[in-house]
mmCIF file of C-alpha atoms in Angstrom:
data_model
loop_
_atom_site.group_PDB
_atom_site.id
_atom_site.type_symbol
_atom_site.label_atom_id
_atom_site.label_comp_id
_atom_site.label_asym_id
_atom_site.label_seq_id
_atom_site.Cartn_x
_atom_site.Cartn_y
_atom_site.Cartn_z
ATOM 1 C CA GLY C 27 4.657 3.100 14.828
ATOM 2 C CA ALA C 28 1.970 0.486 15.198
ATOM 3 C CA VAL C 29 2.701 -3.082 14.135
ATOM 4 C CA VAL C 30 0.659 -5.124 11.718
ATOM 5 C CA SER C 31 1.597 -8.755 11.308
ATOM 6 C CA GLN C 32 0.647 -11.074 8.475
ATOM 7 C CA HIS C 33 0.852 -14.838 8.510
ATOM 8 C CA PRO C 34 2.096 -16.746 6.685
ATOM 9 C CA SER C 35 4.743 -14.724 4.883
ATOM 10 C CA ARG C 36 4.950 -17.325 2.135
ATOM 11 C CA VAL C 37 2.645 -20.135 1.105
ATOM 12 C CA ILE C 38 2.623 -22.605 -1.727
ATOM 13 C CA CYS C 39 -0.566 -24.493 -2.392
ATOM 14 C CA LYS C 40 -1.985 -26.845 -4.969
ATOM 15 C CA SER C 41 -4.495 -25.655 -7.510
ATOM 16 C CA GLY C 42 -8.035 -26.114 -6.247
ATOM 17 C CA THR C 43 -7.237 -25.791 -2.573
ATOM 18 C CA SER C 44 -8.036 -22.860 -0.300
ATOM 19 C CA VAL C 45 -5.558 -20.708 1.556
ATOM 20 C CA LYS C 46 -6.154 -18.492 4.586
ATOM 21 C CA ILE C 47 -4.038 -15.425 5.280
ATOM 22 C CA GLU C 48 -4.186 -13.685 8.635
ATOM 23 C CA CYS C 49 -3.676 -10.001 9.357
ATOM 24 C CA ARG C 50 -3.257 -8.928 12.969
ATOM 25 C CA SER C 51 -2.825 -5.545 14.575
ATOM 26 C CA LEU C 52 -0.448 -6.264 17.432
ATOM 27 C CA ASP C 53 -0.578 -3.178 19.618
ATOM 28 C CA PHE C 54 -3.749 -1.398 18.645
ATOM 29 C CA GLN C 55 -7.347 -2.096 17.799
ATOM 30 C CA ALA C 56 -8.097 -1.768 14.118
ATOM 31 C CA THR C 57 -11.577 -0.599 13.292
ATOM 32 C CA THR C 58 -10.875 -1.090 9.614
ATOM 33 C CA MET C 59 -8.490 -3.283 7.696
ATOM 34 C CA PHE C 60 -7.760 -3.298 3.992
ATOM 35 C CA TRP C 61 -6.564 -6.038 1.678
ATOM 36 C CA TYR C 62 -4.377 -5.284 -1.324
ATOM 37 C CA ARG C 63 -2.923 -7.380 -4.097
ATOM 38 C CA GLN C 64 0.368 -6.736 -5.864
ATOM 39 C CA PHE C 65 1.598 -8.507 -8.970
ATOM 40 C CA PRO C 66 5.351 -8.569 -9.715
ATOM 41 C CA LYS C 67 6.747 -5.180 -10.660
ATOM 42 C CA GLN C 68 3.323 -3.608 -10.317
ATOM 43 C CA SER C 69 1.587 -1.376 -7.861
ATOM 44 C CA LEU C 70 -0.742 -2.287 -5.026
ATOM 45 C CA MET C 71 -4.400 -2.657 -5.904
ATOM 46 C CA LEU C 72 -7.087 -2.420 -3.267
ATOM 47 C CA MET C 73 -9.223 -5.543 -3.140
ATOM 48 C CA ALA C 74 -11.558 -4.953 -0.229
ATOM 49 C CA THR C 75 -12.253 -3.099 2.983
ATOM 50 C CA SER C 76 -12.767 -5.217 6.063
ATOM 51 C CA ASN C 77 -14.842 -3.783 8.912
ATOM 52 C CA GLU C 78 -15.043 -5.461 12.291
ATOM 53 C CA GLY C 79 -18.398 -7.104 12.826
ATOM 54 C CA SER C 80 -19.796 -6.384 9.383
ATOM 55 C CA LYS C 81 -19.464 -7.587 5.822
ATOM 56 C CA ALA C 82 -16.463 -6.620 3.800
ATOM 57 C CA THR C 83 -16.787 -4.130 0.960
ATOM 58 C CA TYR C 84 -15.205 -5.321 -2.255
ATOM 59 C CA GLU C 85 -13.744 -3.187 -5.026
ATOM 60 C CA GLN C 86 -15.119 -3.472 -8.508
ATOM 61 C CA GLY C 87 -13.949 -6.594 -10.269
ATOM 62 C CA VAL C 88 -12.992 -8.486 -7.101
ATOM 63 C CA GLU C 89 -14.987 -11.685 -6.603
ATOM 64 C CA LYS C 90 -16.305 -11.810 -3.063
ATOM 65 C CA ASP C 91 -16.928 -15.560 -3.253
ATOM 66 C CA LYS C 92 -13.366 -16.101 -4.388
ATOM 67 C CA PHE C 93 -11.747 -13.916 -1.748
ATOM 68 C CA LEU C 94 -13.544 -14.437 1.548
ATOM 69 C CA ILE C 95 -12.851 -11.849 4.223
ATOM 70 C CA ASN C 96 -13.672 -12.215 7.886
ATOM 71 C CA HIS C 97 -13.010 -9.511 10.462
ATOM 72 C CA ALA C 98 -14.088 -11.247 13.631
ATOM 73 C CA SER C 99 -12.281 -9.033 16.124
ATOM 74 C CA LEU C 100 -10.668 -5.620 16.340
ATOM 75 C CA THR C 101 -7.230 -7.175 15.941
ATOM 76 C CA LEU C 102 -7.740 -9.858 13.309
ATOM 77 C CA SER C 103 -8.886 -10.003 9.707
ATOM 78 C CA THR C 104 -8.520 -13.041 7.498
ATOM 79 C CA LEU C 105 -8.482 -13.392 3.737
ATOM 80 C CA THR C 106 -9.266 -16.820 2.333
ATOM 81 C CA VAL C 107 -8.463 -17.482 -1.292
ATOM 82 C CA THR C 108 -10.891 -20.226 -2.244
ATOM 83 C CA SER C 109 -10.264 -22.814 -4.938
ATOM 84 C CA ALA C 110 -6.976 -21.175 -5.760
ATOM 85 C CA HIS C 111 -5.612 -21.230 -9.293
ATOM 86 C CA PRO C 112 -2.189 -20.260 -10.660
ATOM 87 C CA GLU C 113 -3.504 -16.850 -11.709
ATOM 88 C CA ASP C 114 -4.220 -16.130 -8.034
ATOM 89 C CA SER C 115 -0.491 -16.272 -7.349
ATOM 90 C CA SER C 116 0.422 -12.836 -6.075
ATOM 91 C CA PHE C 117 1.658 -10.789 -3.126
ATOM 92 C CA TYR C 118 -1.212 -10.067 -0.741
ATOM 93 C CA ILE C 119 -0.791 -7.205 1.721
ATOM 94 C CA CYS C 120 -3.089 -6.012 4.456
ATOM 95 C CA SER C 121 -3.209 -2.685 6.204
ATOM 96 C CA ALA C 122 -4.889 -1.741 9.442
ATOM 97 C CA ARG C 123 -6.182 1.594 10.577
ATOM 98 C CA GLN C 124 -6.579 2.592 14.189
ATOM 99 C CA GLY C 125 -8.806 5.621 14.073
ATOM 100 C CA LEU C 126 -10.983 7.492 11.653
ATOM 101 C CA LEU C 127 -9.509 10.921 11.027
ATOM 102 C CA ASN C 128 -6.066 11.669 9.651
ATOM 103 C CA THR C 129 -4.677 8.386 10.903
ATOM 104 C CA GLU C 130 -2.330 6.371 8.821
ATOM 105 C CA ALA C 131 -2.933 2.788 7.866
ATOM 106 C CA PHE C 132 -0.047 0.501 8.786
ATOM 107 C CA PHE C 133 0.879 -2.255 6.385
ATOM 108 C CA GLY C 134 1.728 -5.849 7.118
ATOM 109 C CA GLN C 135 4.803 -7.478 5.646
ATOM 110 C CA GLY C 136 2.787 -9.223 2.960
ATOM 111 C CA THR C 137 2.104 -12.829 2.002
ATOM 112 C CA ARG C 138 3.572 -14.366 -1.123
ATOM 113 C CA LEU C 139 1.061 -16.887 -2.484
ATOM 114 C CA THR C 140 2.169 -19.342 -5.127
ATOM 115 C CA VAL C 141 -0.405 -21.717 -6.578
ATOM 116 C CA VAL C 142 1.036 -24.697 -8.400
ATOM 117 C CA GLY A 19 -11.839 5.906 -12.220
ATOM 118 C CA GLN A 20 -9.187 7.681 -10.258
ATOM 119 C CA GLN A 21 -5.606 7.085 -11.347
ATOM 120 C CA LEU A 22 -2.244 8.254 -10.145
ATOM 121 C CA ASN A 23 0.549 8.802 -12.654
ATOM 122 C CA GLN A 24 3.932 8.513 -11.030
ATOM 123 C CA SER A 25 7.233 9.436 -12.630
ATOM 124 C CA PRO A 26 9.911 8.619 -13.261
ATOM 125 C CA GLN A 27 9.436 4.886 -13.439
ATOM 126 C CA SER A 28 13.019 4.248 -12.367
ATOM 127 C CA MET A 29 16.138 6.158 -11.416
ATOM 128 C CA PHE A 30 19.768 5.139 -11.149
ATOM 129 C CA ILE A 31 21.811 7.746 -9.334
ATOM 130 C CA GLN A 32 25.136 8.267 -7.647
ATOM 131 C CA GLU A 33 25.336 8.290 -3.874
ATOM 132 C CA GLY A 34 25.064 11.846 -2.588
ATOM 133 C CA GLU A 35 22.816 13.072 -5.375
ATOM 134 C CA ASP A 36 19.367 14.494 -4.775
ATOM 135 C CA VAL A 37 16.297 12.710 -6.118
ATOM 136 C CA SER A 38 12.908 14.000 -7.108
ATOM 137 C CA MET A 39 9.786 12.082 -8.082
ATOM 138 C CA ASN A 40 6.203 13.147 -8.529
ATOM 139 C CA CYS A 41 2.647 12.023 -8.895
ATOM 140 C CA THR A 42 -0.231 13.587 -10.751
ATOM 141 C CA SER A 43 -3.894 12.804 -10.917
ATOM 142 C CA SER A 44 -6.873 13.874 -12.958
ATOM 143 C CA SER A 45 -8.911 13.805 -9.750
ATOM 144 C CA ILE A 46 -8.606 15.751 -6.540
ATOM 145 C CA PHE A 47 -7.256 13.944 -3.491
ATOM 146 C CA ASN A 48 -7.604 15.149 0.074
ATOM 147 C CA THR A 49 -4.722 13.052 1.346
ATOM 148 C CA TRP A 50 -1.397 12.272 -0.296
ATOM 149 C CA LEU A 51 0.968 9.690 1.102
ATOM 150 C CA TRP A 52 4.439 8.545 0.161
ATOM 151 C CA TYR A 53 5.615 4.994 0.887
ATOM 152 C CA LYS A 54 8.802 3.006 0.433
ATOM 153 C CA GLN A 55 8.691 -0.707 -0.263
ATOM 154 C CA ASP A 56 11.644 -3.067 0.005
ATOM 155 C CA PRO A 57 11.553 -6.372 -1.929
ATOM 156 C CA GLY A 58 9.216 -8.892 -0.345
ATOM 157 C CA GLU A 59 7.987 -6.456 2.278
ATOM 158 C CA GLY A 60 4.953 -4.292 2.817
ATOM 159 C CA PRO A 61 5.090 -0.531 2.215
ATOM 160 C CA VAL A 62 6.346 1.730 4.968
ATOM 161 C CA LEU A 63 4.920 5.214 5.299
ATOM 162 C CA LEU A 64 7.440 7.998 4.755
ATOM 163 C CA ILE A 65 5.353 11.158 4.721
ATOM 164 C CA ALA A 66 1.640 11.944 4.974
ATOM 165 C CA LEU A 67 0.148 15.159 3.588
ATOM 166 C CA TYR A 68 -3.317 16.326 4.542
ATOM 167 C CA LYS A 69 -3.580 19.947 3.365
ATOM 168 C CA ALA A 70 -3.200 21.528 -0.062
ATOM 169 C CA GLY A 71 0.092 23.382 -0.238
ATOM 170 C CA GLU A 72 1.508 21.515 2.748
ATOM 171 C CA LEU A 73 5.257 21.000 2.684
ATOM 172 C CA THR A 74 6.519 18.362 5.097
ATOM 173 C CA SER A 75 9.970 17.004 5.844
ATOM 174 C CA ASN A 76 11.115 13.766 7.408
ATOM 175 C CA GLY A 77 14.890 13.802 7.706
ATOM 176 C CA ARG A 78 16.312 13.920 4.193
ATOM 177 C CA LEU A 79 12.856 13.530 2.693
ATOM 178 C CA THR A 80 10.608 16.405 1.722
ATOM 179 C CA ALA A 81 7.173 16.134 0.186
ATOM 180 C CA GLN A 82 4.596 18.650 -0.906
ATOM 181 C CA PHE A 83 0.869 18.461 -1.467
ATOM 182 C CA GLY A 84 0.099 20.466 -4.601
ATOM 183 C CA ILE A 85 -2.138 23.510 -4.398
ATOM 184 C CA THR A 86 -4.533 22.045 -6.962
ATOM 185 C CA ARG A 87 -4.714 18.844 -4.857
ATOM 186 C CA LYS A 88 -3.967 16.901 -8.019
ATOM 187 C CA ASP A 89 -0.255 16.411 -7.552
ATOM 188 C CA SER A 90 2.516 15.795 -5.082
ATOM 189 C CA PHE A 91 6.278 15.459 -5.175
ATOM 190 C CA LEU A 92 8.864 13.731 -3.027
ATOM 191 C CA ASN A 93 12.467 14.854 -2.785
ATOM 192 C CA ILE A 94 15.300 12.868 -1.264
ATOM 193 C CA SER A 95 18.437 14.845 -0.546
ATOM 194 C CA ALA A 96 21.966 13.459 -0.372
ATOM 195 C CA SER A 97 20.965 9.914 -1.272
ATOM 196 C CA ILE A 98 22.623 6.964 0.433
ATOM 197 C CA PRO A 99 22.698 3.271 -0.552
ATOM 198 C CA SER A 100 19.926 2.338 1.881
ATOM 199 C CA ASP A 101 17.544 4.617 -0.027
ATOM 200 C CA VAL A 102 17.335 1.853 -2.629
ATOM 201 C CA GLY A 103 13.804 0.567 -3.039
ATOM 202 C CA ILE A 104 10.501 1.285 -4.680
ATOM 203 C CA TYR A 105 8.737 4.498 -3.778
ATOM 204 C CA PHE A 106 4.990 4.804 -4.151
ATOM 205 C CA CYS A 107 2.699 7.757 -3.923
ATOM 206 C CA ALA A 108 -0.817 7.063 -2.745
ATOM 207 C CA GLY A 109 -4.008 9.018 -2.481
ATOM 208 C CA ASP A 110 -7.029 8.407 -0.347
ATOM 209 C CA TYR A 111 -10.023 7.261 -2.401
ATOM 210 C CA GLY A 112 -12.740 9.087 -0.613
ATOM 211 C CA SER A 113 -13.841 12.665 -0.202
ATOM 212 C CA SER A 114 -12.721 12.349 3.395
ATOM 213 C CA ASN A 115 -9.904 10.323 4.864
ATOM 214 C CA THR A 116 -11.299 6.835 4.307
ATOM 215 C CA GLY A 117 -8.050 4.917 4.529
ATOM 216 C CA LYS A 118 -8.720 3.285 1.153
ATOM 217 C CA LEU A 119 -5.682 4.053 -0.951
ATOM 218 C CA ILE A 120 -4.959 4.181 -4.639
ATOM 219 C CA PHE A 121 -1.283 3.813 -5.450
ATOM 220 C CA GLY A 122 0.911 5.197 -8.186
ATOM 221 C CA GLN A 123 2.920 2.855 -10.367
ATOM 222 C CA GLY A 124 6.037 3.280 -8.279
ATOM 223 C CA THR A 125 9.529 4.682 -8.801
ATOM 224 C CA THR A 126 12.386 2.209 -8.508
ATOM 225 C CA LEU A 127 15.449 3.891 -7.072
ATOM 226 C CA GLN A 128 18.928 2.485 -7.357
ATOM 227 C CA VAL A 129 21.872 4.218 -5.721
ATOM 228 C CA LYS A 130 25.424 3.592 -6.800
ATOM 229 C CA PRO A 131 27.917 3.852 -3.931
#
């Protein structure tokens, strides 16, 4: 299957700083990418949909100014957690979709963010 | 909003036993997906279901898309230790295949050799 790579896999940052997470589709062009958040022992929750060349669409309750998404090319989307606080500590996972109809979205390996 | 209820929450079984887990929803989904997630990793797709009533197998895994489009089950036959992990069902949010997924709460599977 297609490969989606996230970087970094783990990051520890100080409270108040910003952290950027990258999601790359390695062997296909992703028209759409999705960002999810997963707290320990919980399920994945969709945060936003990232479309190449246009603004991201955020799910209800997700602060767009807090979680900045940029999808500058068909192979790269970035999620920036701005002014991070301990409650932002979580597992962030992206997925990338190649086509539009009946195509699966491939998930990255996730990024463990710890804010201290 | 749409919710997926997945059960059981956890299972502890003997190697060689068959496993069954299911998901139900109060809303209709047009796509049902089953994923497996290992600790510290992203989910890996096991089976995708696109039509009501569809029954699909992938090796020892079998999944079905319920006729009402409000439920799905996943069976694992003859479990082995590497089946250990968390299994999630997921449904596509939209009326068509949008790629935006809502996930069930997960079923944690432990297999005793």
